[in-house]
Coordinates of C-alpha atoms in Angstrom, one line a residue:
M1 CA -0.1 0.3 0.0
A2 CA 1.3 3.4 -1.1
S3 CA 1.4 5.8 1.7
E4 CA 0.3 9.5 0.8
S5 CA 2.7 12.2 2.4
V6 CA 0.6 14.8 3.8
Q7 CA 1.8 18.6 3.0
P8 CA 0.5 21.4 5.6
V9 CA -1.6 24.2 3.7
S10 CA -0.6 27.8 3.8
K11 CA -3.3 30.3 4.5
P12 CA -3.5 33.2 2.9
S13 CA -1.1 36.0 4.9
R14 CA -2.7 39.1 6.2
R15 CA -1.0 41.4 3.9
T16 CA -2.8 38.9 0.9
V17 CA -6.1 39.6 2.5
V18 CA -6.1 43.1 3.3
A19 CA -5.0 44.0 -0.1
A20 CA -7.9 41.7 -1.6
V21 CA -10.4 43.2 0.6
G22 CA -8.9 46.8 -0.6
A23 CA -9.1 45.8 -4.3
A24 CA -12.7 44.7 -4.3
G25 CA -13.8 47.7 -2.3
L26 CA -11.9 49.9 -5.0
A27 CA -13.4 47.8 -7.9
V28 CA -16.9 49.0 -5.9
A29 CA -16.6 52.6 -5.9
L30 CA -15.1 52.9 -9.3
T31 CA -18.4 51.3 -10.7
A32 CA -20.6 53.7 -8.4
C33 CA -18.7 56.5 -9.6
G34 CA -19.0 55.6 -13.8
S35 CA -22.9 54.8 -13.3
D36 CA -25.3 56.2 -15.6
D37 CA -28.7 54.8 -14.0
E38 CA -30.4 58.3 -14.6
P39 CA -34.2 57.5 -16.1
S40 CA -34.5 58.9 -19.6
G41 CA -36.4 61.5 -20.9
S42 CA -36.0 64.2 -17.5
S43 CA -35.1 67.6 -17.5
T44 CA -34.7 70.0 -14.4
E45 CA -35.2 73.6 -14.6
Q46 CA -34.8 76.6 -12.3
G47 CA -34.8 80.3 -12.5
A48 CA -32.6 82.5 -11.4
A49 CA -35.4 83.4 -8.2
G50 CA -35.2 80.3 -7.1
G51 CA -38.7 78.5 -6.6
G52 CA -39.1 74.5 -7.0
A53 CA -38.0 72.5 -9.6
A54 CA -40.1 71.1 -12.6
T55 CA -39.5 68.0 -14.1
E56 CA -40.8 67.2 -17.7
S57 CA -39.7 65.3 -20.9
G58 CA -36.6 66.5 -22.6
G59 CA -37.6 68.4 -25.9
G60 CA -35.5 66.7 -28.4
S61 CA -33.5 63.5 -29.7
S62 CA -31.5 61.4 -27.5
A63 CA -28.4 62.4 -29.6
D64 CA -25.2 62.6 -28.0
P65 CA -24.0 66.6 -27.8
G66 CA -20.4 65.9 -29.3
A67 CA -22.3 64.2 -32.2
G68 CA -23.6 67.4 -33.7
G69 CA -27.1 65.9 -34.0
G70 CA -29.0 69.0 -34.4
A71 CA -31.6 67.9 -31.9
A72 CA -34.1 70.9 -31.2
L73 CA -33.7 71.7 -26.9
A74 CA -36.1 74.1 -26.1
K75 CA -37.2 77.2 -26.8
T76 CA -35.5 80.2 -26.1
A77 CA -38.5 81.4 -23.0
D78 CA -37.9 77.7 -21.6
I79 CA -34.1 79.2 -20.3
P80 CA -34.6 81.4 -17.4
E81 CA -32.2 84.5 -17.4
G82 CA -29.7 83.9 -15.4
G83 CA -30.4 80.2 -14.8
G84 CA -30.5 77.5 -16.6
K85 CA -32.2 74.0 -17.9
V86 CA -31.0 70.6 -18.1
F87 CA -31.7 68.0 -21.1
S88 CA -30.9 64.6 -19.5
D89 CA -31.4 62.7 -22.3
E90 CA -28.4 64.8 -24.3
K91 CA -26.6 65.2 -21.6
V92 CA -26.7 69.2 -22.0
V93 CA -27.3 72.2 -19.6
V94 CA -28.4 75.5 -21.4
S95 CA -28.6 78.7 -19.8
Q96 CA -28.7 82.5 -20.2
P97 CA -26.5 84.4 -18.7
A98 CA -27.9 87.6 -19.8
A99 CA -30.8 88.5 -22.0
G100 CA -30.7 87.2 -25.3
D101 CA -27.2 85.4 -24.7
Y102 CA -27.5 81.1 -24.6
K103 CA -24.8 79.0 -23.2
A104 CA -24.4 75.2 -23.2
F105 CA -22.5 72.6 -21.6
S106 CA -21.9 69.2 -20.7
T107 CA -23.7 67.5 -17.6
I108 CA -20.9 65.0 -17.3
C109 CA -18.7 66.1 -14.0
T110 CA -15.1 66.9 -14.9
H111 CA -13.9 64.8 -11.4
Q112 CA -15.1 61.3 -12.1
N113 CA -17.6 61.8 -15.4
C114 CA -20.7 61.1 -13.3
P115 CA -24.1 62.6 -14.8
M116 CA -25.9 65.7 -13.1
T117 CA -29.3 66.7 -13.1
D118 CA -29.5 68.3 -9.8
L119 CA -29.4 72.4 -10.8
K120 CA -30.5 75.5 -8.5
E121 CA -30.5 78.7 -9.5
D122 CA -27.2 78.9 -11.8
T123 CA -25.3 76.2 -9.7
I124 CA -25.4 72.5 -11.1
S125 CA -24.2 69.6 -8.8
C126 CA -23.0 66.3 -8.9
A127 CA -24.5 63.6 -6.5
C128 CA -21.2 61.8 -6.5
H129 CA -18.8 63.7 -4.8
G130 CA -20.2 67.0 -4.4
S131 CA -18.9 69.2 -7.3
Q132 CA -20.9 72.2 -8.3
F133 CA -20.6 74.0 -11.4
S134 CA -22.3 77.5 -12.7
V135 CA -24.3 76.5 -15.4
L136 CA -23.6 80.3 -16.6
D137 CA -20.1 79.9 -17.7
G138 CA -19.0 75.9 -16.8
S139 CA -16.9 77.5 -14.0
V140 CA -15.9 75.0 -10.7
K141 CA -18.0 76.8 -8.0
K142 CA -17.1 73.7 -5.4
G143 CA -14.7 70.9 -5.9
P144 CA -13.0 67.7 -5.6
A145 CA -13.6 68.7 -9.7
T146 CA -10.7 71.1 -10.5
Q147 CA -11.6 71.4 -14.3
P148 CA -14.8 73.5 -16.0
L149 CA -17.9 71.9 -17.4
A150 CA -17.1 71.3 -21.3
A151 CA -18.5 73.7 -23.7
Q152 CA -21.2 72.6 -25.8
Q153 CA -22.7 73.7 -29.5
I154 CA -25.9 75.6 -29.6
S155 CA -27.4 77.2 -32.2
V156 CA -30.4 80.3 -31.5
S157 CA -32.6 80.2 -34.7
G158 CA -35.6 82.7 -33.6
D159 CA -37.4 81.5 -30.6
S160 CA -35.5 77.8 -31.2
I161 CA -32.4 76.3 -29.9
T162 CA -30.6 73.0 -30.9
L163 CA -27.4 71.5 -30.6
A164 CA -24.9 72.6 -33.6

């Protein structure tokens, strides 16, 4: 009869276990930051005077703003002076810093690419890490983001605003 030698099985070291738990936690955190679970078709707007947020369906196609799809977004009267309106489907916020002057910026946070829809007065906020941006010029109002929002091209013709 052949005898088998019994080898002791070594357990993973404490360092290996801690590293594995840390890597798993990092993977979960990064997955949460990159999530795009925002329901399609919702928009949020609020004027400079404050007031409640309104939710309504987006006013155009769901073309990517960088694709130059020419999606109709809104009427000029829909964008409050000193404020803006978020178009979630198009991932763009349109603002009116001064009467008749319209600007558009990406609603993707420059910190970790989280989609943003929380617009109050002239500030859009990121729910992931708390960054805040001005919708009037795209600048960072509060970090951790350090880069401004990416400008988007829009076209104003008569009372219609479209993605360029």
